[in-house]
Structure formats: structure tokens, C-alpha cells
Short mmCIF file of C-alpha atoms in Angstrom, two decimals:
data_model
loop_
_atom_site.label_atom_id
_atom_site.label_comp_id
_atom_site.label_asym_id
_atom_site.label_seq_id
_atom_site.Cartn_x
_atom_site.Cartn_y
_atom_site.Cartn_z
CA MET A 17 52.62 -12.04 -159.66
CA PRO A 18 55.50 -10.52 -161.27
CA THR A 19 55.76 -6.67 -160.99
CA ASP A 20 55.37 -6.11 -164.77
CA CYS A 21 52.29 -7.94 -164.96
CA LEU A 22 49.20 -5.47 -164.99
CA ILE A 23 46.33 -7.97 -165.59
CA GLU A 24 46.28 -11.74 -165.14
CA ILE A 25 43.41 -13.74 -166.52
CA GLN A 26 43.24 -17.14 -165.10
CA ASN A 27 41.25 -20.04 -166.59
CA LEU A 28 38.36 -17.86 -167.72
CA THR A 29 35.22 -19.50 -168.70
CA PHE A 30 32.21 -17.35 -169.78
CA TYR A 31 28.92 -18.08 -171.51
CA ARG A 32 26.38 -15.88 -173.24
CA GLY A 33 23.09 -17.97 -172.95
CA GLU A 34 24.26 -21.44 -174.26
CA ARG A 35 27.21 -20.26 -176.23
CA LYS A 36 30.59 -20.52 -174.71
CA ILE A 37 32.61 -17.27 -175.31
CA PHE A 38 35.70 -18.23 -173.33
CA ASP A 39 36.87 -21.55 -172.70
CA ASP A 40 39.34 -21.89 -169.86
CA LEU A 41 41.42 -18.83 -171.18
CA SER A 42 44.46 -17.69 -169.57
CA LEU A 43 46.47 -14.48 -170.41
CA THR A 44 48.83 -12.03 -168.88
CA ILE A 45 48.83 -8.40 -169.98
CA PRO A 46 51.99 -6.56 -169.27
CA ARG A 47 52.27 -3.13 -167.56
CA GLY A 48 53.29 -0.02 -169.38
CA GLN A 49 52.98 -1.40 -172.84
CA VAL A 50 50.30 -1.31 -175.66
CA THR A 51 48.69 -4.65 -175.73
CA ALA A 52 46.41 -5.64 -178.51
CA ILE A 53 43.67 -8.26 -178.39
CA MET A 54 42.72 -9.21 -181.95
CA GLY A 55 40.19 -11.66 -183.40
CA PRO A 56 37.46 -11.62 -185.90
CA SER A 57 34.10 -10.11 -185.10
CA GLY A 58 32.01 -12.20 -182.39
CA THR A 59 34.95 -13.66 -180.65
CA GLY A 60 34.33 -11.79 -177.53
CA LYS A 61 36.90 -9.16 -177.55
CA THR A 62 34.58 -6.55 -176.00
CA THR A 63 33.23 -9.07 -173.61
CA LEU A 64 36.83 -9.60 -172.45
CA LEU A 65 37.19 -5.93 -171.58
CA LYS A 66 33.87 -5.75 -169.74
CA LEU A 67 34.95 -8.84 -167.79
CA ILE A 68 38.32 -7.23 -166.92
CA ALA A 69 36.40 -3.95 -165.84
CA GLY A 70 34.17 -6.00 -163.69
CA GLN A 71 31.00 -5.17 -165.54
CA LEU A 72 30.41 -8.89 -166.47
CA LYS A 73 31.03 -11.84 -164.13
CA PRO A 74 32.82 -14.99 -165.32
CA HIS A 75 31.28 -18.48 -164.89
CA ALA A 76 34.60 -19.72 -163.95
CA GLY A 77 38.11 -18.63 -163.60
CA ARG A 78 39.35 -15.22 -162.06
CA ILE A 79 40.82 -11.97 -163.27
CA LEU A 80 43.46 -10.23 -161.15
CA VAL A 81 43.98 -6.41 -162.03
CA GLU A 82 46.96 -5.04 -160.02
CA GLY A 83 46.90 -8.11 -157.99
CA GLN A 84 43.24 -7.45 -156.97
CA ASP A 85 40.65 -10.27 -157.92
CA VAL A 86 38.09 -7.76 -159.76
CA HIS A 87 35.13 -9.93 -159.10
CA GLN A 88 35.77 -10.41 -155.32
CA LEU A 89 35.94 -6.69 -154.69
CA SER A 90 33.16 -4.82 -152.89
CA ARG A 91 31.34 -2.12 -155.05
CA THR A 92 33.32 0.68 -153.37
CA ALA A 93 36.65 -1.12 -154.00
CA LEU A 94 35.59 -1.87 -157.58
CA TYR A 95 34.77 1.85 -158.14
CA GLN A 96 38.02 2.91 -156.55
CA LEU A 97 39.89 0.53 -159.06
CA ARG A 98 37.91 1.88 -161.95
CA GLN A 99 39.11 5.47 -161.32
CA ARG A 100 42.46 4.08 -162.19
CA MET A 101 40.97 2.72 -165.45
CA GLY A 102 39.80 4.50 -168.63
CA MET A 103 37.61 3.04 -171.22
CA LEU A 104 37.09 4.32 -174.81
CA PHE A 105 33.84 2.83 -176.02
CA GLN A 106 33.22 1.91 -179.71
CA THR A 107 30.54 4.76 -179.90
CA GLY A 108 32.33 7.15 -177.77
CA ALA A 109 29.52 6.92 -175.20
CA LEU A 110 29.66 10.62 -174.59
CA LEU A 111 26.71 11.95 -172.43
CA THR A 112 24.43 13.47 -175.02
CA ASP A 113 23.02 16.20 -172.89
CA LEU A 114 26.41 17.72 -171.97
CA THR A 115 28.95 19.71 -173.86
CA VAL A 116 32.34 18.54 -174.96
CA PHE A 117 33.90 20.39 -172.07
CA GLU A 118 31.38 19.19 -169.55
CA ASN A 119 31.81 15.59 -170.78
CA VAL A 120 35.66 15.70 -170.10
CA ALA A 121 35.04 17.69 -166.84
CA PHE A 122 32.45 14.98 -165.72
CA PRO A 123 34.69 12.57 -163.91
CA LEU A 124 36.46 15.39 -162.32
CA ARG A 125 33.48 17.03 -161.11
CA GLU A 126 32.10 13.55 -159.87
CA HIS A 127 35.25 12.61 -157.79
CA PHE A 128 37.04 15.66 -156.81
CA LYS A 129 36.30 19.16 -155.57
CA LEU A 130 38.47 21.15 -157.75
CA ALA A 131 38.35 24.91 -158.11
CA GLU A 132 36.63 25.93 -161.32
CA PRO A 133 39.84 27.65 -162.86
CA LEU A 134 41.90 24.61 -162.14
CA LEU A 135 39.24 22.22 -163.45
CA ARG A 136 38.87 24.37 -166.59
CA THR A 137 42.72 24.15 -167.09
CA LEU A 138 42.93 20.64 -166.77
CA VAL A 139 40.01 19.84 -169.12
CA LEU A 140 41.31 22.29 -171.78
CA MET A 141 44.78 20.52 -171.55
CA LYS A 142 43.22 17.15 -172.16
CA LEU A 143 41.18 18.57 -174.98
CA GLU A 144 44.30 20.09 -176.45
CA ALA A 145 46.01 16.76 -176.25
CA VAL A 146 43.39 15.49 -178.61
CA GLY A 147 43.40 18.53 -180.69
CA LEU A 148 39.87 19.68 -179.76
CA ARG A 149 40.22 22.54 -177.48
CA GLY A 150 38.50 24.73 -180.01
CA ALA A 151 35.37 22.52 -179.87
CA PHE A 152 35.09 22.64 -176.15
CA ASP A 153 31.46 24.15 -176.35
CA LEU A 154 30.02 21.85 -178.88
CA MET A 155 27.37 19.34 -178.19
CA PRO A 156 28.07 15.60 -178.82
CA ALA A 157 25.45 15.57 -181.65
CA GLU A 158 27.57 18.30 -183.54
CA LEU A 159 30.69 16.21 -183.67
CA SER A 160 31.94 13.66 -186.32
CA GLY A 161 32.35 10.05 -185.27
CA GLY A 162 36.25 10.66 -185.24
CA MET A 163 36.01 13.87 -183.02
CA ALA A 164 33.55 12.14 -180.65
CA ARG A 165 36.03 9.25 -180.21
CA ARG A 166 38.86 11.84 -179.51
CA VAL A 167 36.72 13.60 -176.87
CA ALA A 168 35.94 10.15 -175.42
CA LEU A 169 39.61 9.66 -175.30
CA ALA A 170 40.21 13.03 -173.41
CA ARG A 171 37.41 11.99 -170.94
CA ALA A 172 39.02 8.47 -170.44
CA SER A 173 42.35 10.06 -169.67
CA VAL A 174 41.24 12.95 -167.60
CA LEU A 175 41.66 11.24 -164.19
CA ASP A 176 45.10 10.29 -165.07
CA PRO A 177 44.45 6.44 -165.12
CA LYS A 178 46.88 3.76 -164.85
CA MET A 179 45.32 1.76 -167.64
CA VAL A 180 43.14 2.55 -170.66
CA PHE A 181 40.86 0.03 -172.54
CA TYR A 182 40.19 0.96 -176.14
CA ASP A 183 37.11 -0.87 -177.68
CA GLU A 184 37.53 -1.07 -181.56
CA PRO A 185 38.92 2.46 -181.71
CA PHE A 186 39.39 2.54 -185.46
CA VAL A 187 36.02 1.12 -186.54
CA GLY A 188 34.39 3.27 -189.23
CA GLN A 189 37.11 5.84 -189.33
CA ASP A 190 38.57 7.54 -192.37
CA PRO A 191 42.22 7.07 -192.93
CA ILE A 192 43.30 10.52 -191.65
CA THR A 193 41.20 10.13 -188.43
CA MET A 194 42.65 6.43 -188.01
CA GLY A 195 46.04 7.86 -188.20
CA VAL A 196 45.51 10.51 -185.72
CA LEU A 197 44.02 7.95 -183.35
CA VAL A 198 46.83 5.53 -183.80
CA ASP A 199 49.32 8.43 -183.15
CA LEU A 200 47.35 9.51 -179.96
CA ILE A 201 47.10 6.06 -178.46
CA ARG A 202 50.97 5.63 -178.80
CA LYS A 203 51.80 9.05 -177.54
CA LEU A 204 49.33 9.00 -174.64
CA ASN A 205 50.76 5.59 -173.56
CA THR A 206 54.28 6.98 -173.53
CA SER A 207 53.74 10.35 -172.13
CA LEU A 208 51.31 9.44 -169.32
CA ASP A 209 53.13 6.22 -168.45
CA LEU A 210 49.94 4.14 -169.09
CA SER A 211 49.22 0.66 -170.01
CA SER A 212 46.87 0.51 -173.01
CA ILE A 213 44.75 -2.61 -173.79
CA LEU A 214 43.49 -2.29 -177.46
CA VAL A 215 40.79 -4.46 -178.78
CA SER A 216 40.43 -4.35 -182.54
CA HIS A 217 40.37 -6.28 -185.70
CA ASP A 218 42.23 -3.67 -187.77
CA VAL A 219 45.39 -5.54 -188.16
CA ASN A 220 47.68 -3.09 -189.72
CA GLU A 221 46.86 -0.15 -187.44
CA VAL A 222 47.04 -2.38 -184.31
CA LEU A 223 50.24 -4.17 -185.12
CA SER A 224 51.89 -0.82 -185.93
CA ILE A 225 51.60 0.28 -182.23
CA ALA A 226 51.19 -2.89 -180.22
CA ASP A 227 54.09 -4.03 -178.10
CA PHE A 228 52.37 -7.21 -177.31
CA ALA A 229 49.45 -8.77 -179.28
CA CYS A 230 47.36 -11.82 -179.03
CA VAL A 231 44.80 -13.36 -181.38
CA LEU A 232 41.48 -14.94 -179.99
CA SER A 233 39.59 -17.83 -181.64
CA GLU A 234 36.77 -19.82 -180.33
CA GLY A 235 37.20 -18.76 -176.79
CA LYS A 236 40.97 -19.38 -176.54
CA ILE A 237 44.18 -17.59 -177.33
CA VAL A 238 45.77 -19.15 -180.49
CA ALA A 239 48.62 -16.87 -180.69
CA GLN A 240 50.64 -14.30 -178.87
CA GLY A 241 53.75 -12.26 -178.97
CA THR A 242 55.26 -9.18 -180.73
CA ALA A 243 53.79 -7.97 -183.84
CA GLN A 244 56.70 -9.62 -185.75
CA ASP A 245 55.97 -12.99 -184.03
CA LEU A 246 52.41 -12.87 -185.31
CA LEU A 247 53.57 -11.73 -188.69
CA ASN A 248 55.98 -14.77 -188.70
CA SER A 249 53.51 -17.10 -187.39
CA ASP A 250 53.03 -20.51 -189.01
CA SER A 251 49.56 -21.00 -187.55
CA GLU A 252 47.03 -21.09 -190.54
CA TYR A 253 44.35 -19.36 -188.49
CA VAL A 254 46.65 -16.46 -187.52
CA ARG A 255 47.92 -16.30 -191.33
CA GLN A 256 44.31 -16.22 -192.50
CA PHE A 257 43.31 -13.44 -189.97
CA ILE A 258 46.50 -11.26 -190.46
CA GLN A 259 46.33 -11.59 -194.36
CA GLY A 260 42.51 -11.28 -194.44
CA LEU A 261 41.92 -14.38 -196.51
CA PRO A 262 38.27 -15.17 -197.21
CA ASP A 263 38.38 -18.87 -196.46
CA GLY A 264 40.64 -21.06 -194.25
CA PRO A 265 40.36 -22.37 -190.69
CA VAL A 266 37.58 -19.72 -190.14
CA PRO A 267 34.95 -20.80 -192.85
CA LEU A 268 33.52 -18.35 -195.10
CA HIS A 269 30.03 -20.22 -194.95
CA TYR A 270 27.76 -20.35 -191.96
CA PRO A 271 27.31 -24.12 -191.16
CA VAL A 272 24.92 -25.48 -193.73
CA LYS A 273 23.50 -28.73 -195.16
CA PRO A 274 25.10 -30.14 -198.33
CA TRP A 275 23.53 -29.17 -201.65
CA ALA A 276 22.21 -32.68 -202.10
CA ASP A 277 20.43 -32.63 -198.91
CA GLU A 278 18.92 -29.31 -199.70
CA TRP A 279 17.03 -30.58 -202.68
CA SER A 280 16.11 -33.92 -201.24
CA THR A 281 14.25 -32.49 -198.07
CA PRO A 282 10.72 -31.65 -198.59
CA MET B 251 3.66 -32.13 -172.03
CA ILE B 252 4.52 -29.07 -174.26
CA PHE B 253 2.02 -27.04 -172.41
CA LEU B 254 3.41 -27.93 -168.96
CA ARG B 255 6.89 -27.09 -170.34
CA TYR B 256 5.76 -23.79 -171.51
CA LEU B 257 3.83 -22.99 -168.47
CA GLY B 258 6.99 -23.79 -166.33
CA SER B 259 9.34 -21.67 -168.52
CA SER B 260 6.85 -18.72 -168.48
CA SER B 261 6.45 -18.92 -164.78
CA LEU B 262 10.16 -18.88 -164.40
CA GLU B 263 10.49 -15.87 -166.46
CA VAL B 264 7.96 -13.95 -164.59
CA LEU B 265 9.51 -14.89 -161.34
CA GLN B 266 13.07 -13.86 -162.84
CA ALA B 267 11.52 -10.60 -163.93
CA LEU B 268 9.98 -9.88 -160.38
CA GLY B 269 13.23 -10.76 -158.77
CA LYS B 270 15.01 -8.32 -161.16
CA LEU B 271 12.51 -5.57 -160.31
CA ALA B 272 12.68 -6.04 -156.61
CA PHE B 273 16.48 -5.87 -156.80
CA PHE B 274 16.20 -2.72 -158.95
CA VAL B 275 13.76 -1.24 -156.21
CA PHE B 276 16.24 -2.23 -153.51
CA SER B 277 19.20 -0.56 -155.26
CA VAL B 278 17.37 2.78 -156.20
CA PHE B 279 15.82 3.53 -152.91
CA PRO B 280 19.12 3.96 -150.91
CA ALA B 281 20.24 6.10 -153.75
CA LEU B 282 17.45 8.62 -153.40
CA PRO B 283 18.94 10.95 -150.86
CA TYR B 284 21.98 11.43 -153.14
CA SER B 285 19.68 13.07 -155.63
CA VAL B 286 18.63 15.77 -153.33
CA TRP B 287 22.31 16.97 -153.16
CA ARG B 288 22.39 16.89 -156.91
CA PHE B 289 19.99 19.71 -156.99
CA ARG B 290 20.61 21.00 -160.52
CA LEU B 291 20.17 17.41 -161.90
CA LEU B 292 16.81 17.09 -159.95
CA LEU B 293 15.66 20.44 -161.12
CA LYS B 294 16.36 19.61 -164.70
CA GLN B 295 14.20 16.37 -164.23
CA ILE B 296 11.46 18.43 -162.61
CA TYR B 297 11.39 20.47 -165.56
CA PHE B 298 11.30 17.50 -168.09
CA THR B 299 8.79 15.43 -166.03
CA GLY B 300 6.63 18.33 -164.52
CA VAL B 301 6.84 21.39 -166.41
CA LEU B 302 6.74 19.77 -169.91
CA SER B 303 3.53 17.89 -168.65
CA LEU B 304 1.74 21.04 -167.86
CA PRO B 305 -0.06 21.55 -171.28
CA ILE B 306 -1.62 18.19 -171.55
CA ILE B 307 -2.44 18.22 -167.76
CA LEU B 308 -4.15 21.61 -167.95
CA THR B 309 -6.04 20.81 -171.12
CA ALA B 310 -7.31 17.45 -170.03
CA GLY B 311 -8.32 18.68 -166.64
CA LEU B 312 -10.15 21.74 -168.07
CA PHE B 313 -12.09 19.25 -170.44
CA VAL B 314 -12.78 16.58 -167.74
CA GLY B 315 -14.20 19.26 -165.34
CA MET B 316 -16.43 20.74 -168.11
CA VAL B 317 -17.85 17.25 -168.96
CA LEU B 318 -18.32 16.60 -165.27
CA GLY B 319 -20.17 19.97 -164.79
CA LEU B 320 -22.27 19.22 -167.86
CA GLN B 321 -23.34 15.62 -166.98
CA GLY B 322 -23.72 16.41 -163.40
CA HIS B 323 -26.01 19.36 -164.06
CA ASN B 324 -28.15 17.19 -166.54
CA ILE B 325 -28.48 14.19 -164.05
CA LEU B 326 -28.78 16.38 -160.74
CA THR B 327 -31.56 18.63 -162.31
CA SER B 328 -33.83 15.46 -162.49
CA PHE B 329 -33.61 15.32 -158.67
CA ASN B 330 -33.83 19.06 -158.16
CA ALA B 331 -30.36 18.98 -156.74
CA GLU B 332 -28.47 21.11 -159.26
CA GLU B 333 -26.68 22.98 -156.46
CA ALA B 334 -24.80 19.96 -155.76
CA VAL B 335 -22.99 20.11 -159.09
CA GLY B 336 -20.04 21.74 -157.47
CA THR B 337 -19.74 18.99 -154.86
CA MET B 338 -19.91 16.22 -157.29
CA THR B 339 -17.45 17.81 -159.67
CA ALA B 340 -14.87 18.40 -156.79
CA LEU B 341 -15.35 15.11 -155.05
CA SER B 342 -15.02 13.15 -158.23
CA LEU B 343 -11.98 15.00 -159.20
CA ILE B 344 -10.14 15.04 -155.88
CA ARG B 345 -10.77 11.53 -154.86
CA GLU B 346 -10.41 9.80 -158.14
CA LEU B 347 -10.29 11.39 -161.48
CA GLY B 348 -7.60 13.96 -160.50
CA PRO B 349 -4.90 11.38 -159.25
CA VAL B 350 -5.90 8.77 -161.72
CA VAL B 351 -6.39 10.70 -164.99
CA ALA B 352 -3.29 12.72 -164.12
CA ALA B 353 -1.23 9.40 -163.49
CA LEU B 354 -2.48 7.96 -166.90
CA LEU B 355 -1.41 11.05 -168.74
CA PHE B 356 1.80 11.18 -166.88
CA ALA B 357 2.49 7.53 -167.71
CA GLY B 358 1.82 8.27 -171.38
CA ARG B 359 3.99 11.45 -171.55
CA ALA B 360 6.67 11.50 -169.03
CA GLY B 361 6.90 7.74 -168.17
CA SER B 362 7.31 6.60 -171.91
CA ALA B 363 9.95 9.53 -172.34
CA LEU B 364 11.82 8.25 -169.29
CA THR B 365 11.88 4.59 -170.62
CA ALA B 366 12.99 5.82 -174.04
CA GLU B 367 15.80 8.20 -172.60
CA VAL B 368 17.29 5.45 -170.19
CA GLY B 369 16.95 2.74 -172.76
CA LEU B 370 18.84 4.87 -175.36
CA MET B 371 21.50 5.70 -172.67
CA LYS B 372 21.78 1.99 -172.29
CA SER B 373 21.97 1.19 -176.06
CA THR B 374 24.45 4.00 -176.65
CA GLU B 375 26.72 2.56 -173.91
CA GLN B 376 26.19 5.78 -171.72
CA LEU B 377 25.37 3.68 -168.70
CA SER B 378 28.17 1.48 -169.22
CA ALA B 379 30.46 4.59 -169.44
CA LEU B 380 29.20 5.99 -166.23
CA GLU B 381 29.96 2.66 -164.47
CA MET B 382 33.44 2.81 -165.95
CA MET B 383 34.00 6.28 -164.60
CA ALA B 384 33.11 4.82 -161.17
CA VAL B 385 29.72 6.80 -161.23
CA ASP B 386 26.77 4.74 -160.05
CA PRO B 387 24.08 5.02 -162.71
CA MET B 388 21.50 4.47 -159.98
CA LYS B 389 22.51 7.65 -158.14
CA PHE B 390 23.15 9.85 -161.23
CA VAL B 391 20.44 8.56 -163.74
CA VAL B 392 17.63 6.63 -161.97
CA ALA B 393 17.40 8.25 -158.50
CA PRO B 394 17.01 11.83 -159.64
CA ARG B 395 14.30 10.86 -162.19
CA LEU B 396 12.40 8.82 -159.58
CA LEU B 397 12.47 11.84 -157.03
CA ALA B 398 11.47 14.17 -159.81
CA CYS B 399 8.29 12.04 -160.52
CA ILE B 400 7.47 11.85 -156.82
CA ILE B 401 7.54 15.67 -156.46
CA THR B 402 5.78 16.57 -159.79
CA LEU B 403 2.92 13.88 -160.19
CA PRO B 404 1.29 15.13 -156.96
CA MET B 405 1.46 18.74 -158.17
CA LEU B 406 0.29 17.92 -161.56
CA ALA B 407 -2.74 15.91 -160.02
CA MET B 408 -3.52 19.09 -157.90
CA ILE B 409 -3.38 21.33 -160.89
CA PHE B 410 -5.52 18.85 -162.90
CA ILE B 411 -8.06 18.96 -160.09
CA ALA B 412 -8.16 22.87 -159.94
CA MET B 413 -8.48 23.09 -163.71
CA GLY B 414 -11.26 20.54 -163.48
CA ILE B 415 -13.09 22.43 -160.85
CA PHE B 416 -12.72 25.49 -162.94
CA GLY B 417 -14.06 23.69 -166.03
CA GLY B 418 -16.98 22.53 -164.13
CA TYR B 419 -17.71 26.09 -162.87
CA LEU B 420 -17.33 27.34 -166.32
CA VAL B 421 -20.10 25.06 -167.64
CA ALA B 422 -22.45 24.92 -164.58
CA VAL B 423 -22.26 28.55 -163.65
CA GLY B 424 -21.19 30.36 -166.79
CA TRP B 425 -23.10 28.45 -169.29
CA LEU B 426 -25.98 26.60 -167.47
CA GLY B 427 -26.70 29.60 -165.16
CA LEU B 428 -26.33 27.63 -161.75
CA ASP B 429 -26.05 30.10 -158.85
CA GLU B 430 -22.43 30.87 -158.13
CA GLY B 431 -22.76 31.05 -154.39
CA ALA B 432 -24.53 27.56 -154.33
CA PHE B 433 -21.71 26.02 -156.51
CA TRP B 434 -18.85 27.05 -154.07
CA ALA B 435 -20.83 26.74 -150.78
CA HIS B 436 -21.87 23.18 -151.39
CA MET B 437 -18.30 22.23 -152.37
CA ASN B 438 -17.00 23.97 -149.24
CA ASP B 439 -19.23 22.00 -146.91
CA GLN B 440 -18.83 18.68 -148.53
CA VAL B 441 -15.16 18.40 -149.30
CA ASP B 442 -13.14 17.27 -146.33
CA TRP B 443 -9.40 18.09 -146.04
CA HIS B 444 -8.29 14.80 -144.63
CA GLU B 445 -10.82 12.41 -146.04
CA ASP B 446 -10.57 13.80 -149.53
CA VAL B 447 -7.63 16.06 -150.38
CA ILE B 448 -4.97 14.21 -148.41
CA ASN B 449 -6.25 10.78 -149.65
CA GLY B 450 -6.02 12.12 -153.16
CA LEU B 451 -2.50 13.36 -152.57
CA ILE B 452 -1.55 10.03 -151.15
CA LYS B 453 -2.87 8.28 -154.23
CA ALA B 454 -1.00 10.61 -156.48
CA ILE B 455 2.16 9.82 -154.64
CA ALA B 456 1.76 6.05 -154.86
CA PHE B 457 0.98 6.50 -158.59
CA ALA B 458 4.12 8.47 -159.12
CA VAL B 459 6.24 5.90 -157.35
CA LEU B 460 4.59 3.04 -159.41
CA ILE B 461 4.97 4.80 -162.71
CA ALA B 462 8.52 6.00 -162.20
CA ILE B 463 9.70 2.48 -161.04
CA ILE B 464 8.07 0.83 -163.99
CA SER B 465 9.35 3.34 -166.53
CA LEU B 466 12.92 3.56 -165.29
CA TYR B 467 13.10 -0.17 -164.75
CA GLN B 468 11.89 -0.87 -168.30
CA GLY B 469 14.39 1.39 -169.78
CA TYR B 470 17.17 0.02 -167.59
CA GLU B 471 16.47 -3.42 -168.53
CA SER B 472 15.50 -2.81 -172.11
CA VAL B 473 17.24 -4.92 -174.88
CA PRO B 474 19.72 -2.39 -176.13
CA THR B 475 18.46 -2.22 -179.78
CA SER B 476 15.90 0.28 -181.49
CA GLU B 477 13.46 -2.58 -181.28
CA GLY B 478 14.08 -3.30 -177.80
CA VAL B 479 13.77 0.35 -176.71
CA SER B 480 10.40 0.56 -178.61
CA ARG B 481 8.98 -2.41 -176.90
CA ALA B 482 10.18 -1.30 -173.59
CA THR B 483 8.28 2.06 -174.04
CA THR B 484 5.20 0.25 -175.03
CA ARG B 485 5.34 -1.98 -172.04
CA THR B 486 5.84 1.00 -169.67
CA VAL B 487 2.59 2.60 -170.91
CA VAL B 488 0.74 -0.61 -170.68
CA HIS B 489 2.07 -1.85 -167.46
CA ALA B 490 1.96 1.72 -165.65
CA SER B 491 -1.73 2.44 -167.00
CA LEU B 492 -2.88 -1.04 -165.72
CA GLY B 493 -0.82 -0.71 -162.53
CA VAL B 494 -2.33 2.70 -161.78
CA LEU B 495 -5.93 1.42 -162.22
CA GLY B 496 -5.34 -1.79 -160.16
CA LEU B 497 -3.54 0.20 -157.52
CA ASP B 498 -6.31 2.75 -157.38
CA PHE B 499 -8.91 0.18 -156.71
CA ILE B 500 -6.68 -1.11 -153.72
CA LEU B 501 -6.17 2.37 -152.24
CA THR B 502 -9.79 3.36 -152.72
CA ALA B 503 -10.79 0.21 -150.73
CA LEU B 504 -8.47 0.90 -147.93
CA MET B 505 -9.40 4.71 -147.68
CA PHE B 506 -13.03 4.75 -148.39
CA THR B 507 -14.41 1.72 -146.82
#
């Protein structure tokens, strides 16, 4: 495995019930960059993150993270690996019975025995980085969606992970919050020397910060490269996705009988 | 043919669910010692499952005891044995009604709340988030709640019994004029510490384990949608209540025959 490769997905096949989500998918995610995984809703982007994090098991193929086969690791080794991962969930997934401060402090309290003043400083620094130091004593129910995601981002980065996964970070955000999140993801990646894996279908925002991007369709990678490569792609599918065209290789209509058959059937 | 296929698939589903339940139980029991160390977490769950169940337990205990006192007095008077009201009330409560009714109320109040809470934690991805922070949800979420139930239900059952005896006393002595000395003396004579009280306590502990496992399993395995959590909560109350009644028969047969 080359040293600049963080995650290597080899011949991954995964089913949900009868439905094949990934079909012999192979992908290499580079270290130290912002990688975007894009695709329409339902293509299995979040599932791919869960597979990489070892929360789901593939039916075939393997996933190597820092050279380790995630699904062959013991529970202890997997948990050690996860301490080097951070994940920002779509909903934020903050623990609802803890304050903002305690949510960010939670991973530190669980894994390290830090003196309270040091822990307080670390947590407040992380909250400062996302602009929410002043909101440290609020409860998650008192936060807006954007604020909750920023707290979740502070929590995801509090253990100084080597890689952070972002699951649809821009969904349902107003333009200002979206801009703040885009900026934060880029800055955190550079200043903390992270590798960021971003799953999203917000094409413009994602392509503005991604060093490397790929597009998923029907369980396979249909295009990959830099943002410019994707913008210049001659694949009809990629063009439809990037330009947001209503019809094309991805049909507007759900599979349906022809009109003539509709009227003739009793 | 269709019937056979249906029978086969439902049997497989039941077996799969039993396998999952067994796996859940085997994962949660090794995690129990950790919850003793997480004392604050445990204390919080004791408050939620125990202290908040007190009003319903106290009220129900009092009324059940009052009814027992009244019915006991009416029946026993026909045999000129009304002094035995105290014994009858105490034995019914300690051996059966205390642990069983307290457990049924506990399943309805605390069990359903546990399922809804864990189910919502699942649907809002909090359980996944814990996993991603390398924190085992079995140790952080499930085990403290199980231990809290094992601690609180026996206490609640004892409180229910005490309130019931007090209710019986109020009716039999305070209202119907039974001699107070006879009420307590008969009870003292007839209630055995080991045979009755300890066995009642064992029943309460067994019911606590059953209710907690069913509630937490249903929440943990619920479909992460509002309908899924609502169905899981209903299943908890139905399965736990029937489970308590079935287990009560087995335990009674083992203890008193």
C-alpha cells in the first residue's frame, strides 16, 4: 500500500436485504486531503462510511484503513482505530442529556484521565474553533441545526483524530451556516493535518473544498478525480449529476408500466 | 403449500429473534461490573426507574391493600376468622401481589420509558455516535439501566408490600373495627422470613431482570423510525407483562410446592 493512501476499499460488495448496494467497488482514499464521495440519495454514501468505520460488515471484499483490515480487527483493536477517527453525523447525534460542554468533553472523559482544568481548556479551545465557546452551557435541544453540527464537529475533532468522516454536513443548512461549515472543514483539515472524507450531494459546496472526488452510481464508482476533472467529465451521468438535470441516465420516473398497459389491465 | 411456507418463515423469524436476544444478553452481562464504576450514571438511572416510579407504586400498593383488607374481612367473618385478615393481606402481598403487581406497574412505567429512550437514541444516531467514539453502548447505555432495574424493582416491591399492609390495616382496623393486636400478632406468627419474604424478594429480582432485558432489547433492536419505536414500546409492555405472569407461575411452582 502506498504511504499516501489512507483507506483502500477492495472489491466491496454489500447488500441490504435483496438489494445490492455496492457491486465489486474498489476505491483508494488519499491521506491528508479532503475526499468527497458524491452521488444521488440512496446510492449508499452513508452506508459506505459505516462500512469503513466497521459498523457494518461487507458481504465480500475488504476495507483497509491505515493498512489494517477493519473487519478482521478484534473489538479492542477496532475501538483503538476508532479513537483515530471522528465522525460528523447527519443529525449531529449529540447526547441529548448532556450540555454542549459535556458533549465535547465526553470522549476525553471516557478515554483519558485528564485534570479538570486541562480538560476544560481543551474543550473550550475546540468550541472556540467552531465559534461556540459562548454556548458551552446550552443543552442540545436549545441549539439550531447548524449549531448542533458545529458542536458535533468540535466533538468529532476533540481526540485529535487522523481522519474525520462527514455524513451530509450541509443538508438543510442556510447559506451562511453552509459557508461556515465549508470553511471549517477546510481549515480543520489543514490546521490539524487531517484526512477528511466527505459524503454529500451538495455539488457546489463539496467541489469547492474537495481535493479529490468520486461519484457513486448503482454500487460502482462512475467517475473520480479532481473537481476540475469531474466538471470536465464527458460522462452523461456525471454531467446530469453535477448540473442537476432532471432527466438523463438517472431517470426522473420510478420504473413503471407503459400508459397503454395501465388502462388495459383490469 | 403457502401455509407451510408461512410457518417456515415465521419459525425462522422467531428463532432469529431468540438468537439475537441471547446474543444481547451475553453481551450485556459482562458489561454489568462497569456500571458499578460509573456510579453517577447508575444513580441517575436509579432515579429515573426507581424514584419516579414511587408515586404509582405507593398509590397502587395502598389501594390493593385496602381492597384485600375489605374482601378478607368480608369473607373471613363468615368463618369467624376475621383476626386472620392481617395474615391474609400480608401473605398475599408478600408472596404474590407485591412482586407481581409492582413488576406489572414497573413494566408499564419504567420499562416502556427505557424502550422509548434507547429506541430514540438509536433513531437519532446517538448509539452509532457512541460506537464511533469507541465507547461501547452496552457498557454506557444498557448495563447501567439493567443494574438500576435490578436494584430498584425489589425495593419498589417491598414498598408496595408495606403500603399494601398499611392499606389493609387502615380498612380492617381503622374502619371495620378489627382488634389491632390480633391484626399484627397473627401476621407476625404466620409470615416466615425465608419462606415468604426472601422468596418474594427473589421473585422481584427475577422480574426486574426479565423486564429490563425485554425493554432494553426492544429499544436496542427497534426499527429507527417513529413507528418502529412506538411498536417496540408496545411490545415491551405486552411481552414484559405476559413474561412476568408466566415466570411468576414457574417461580411459585418451584418455591411453594
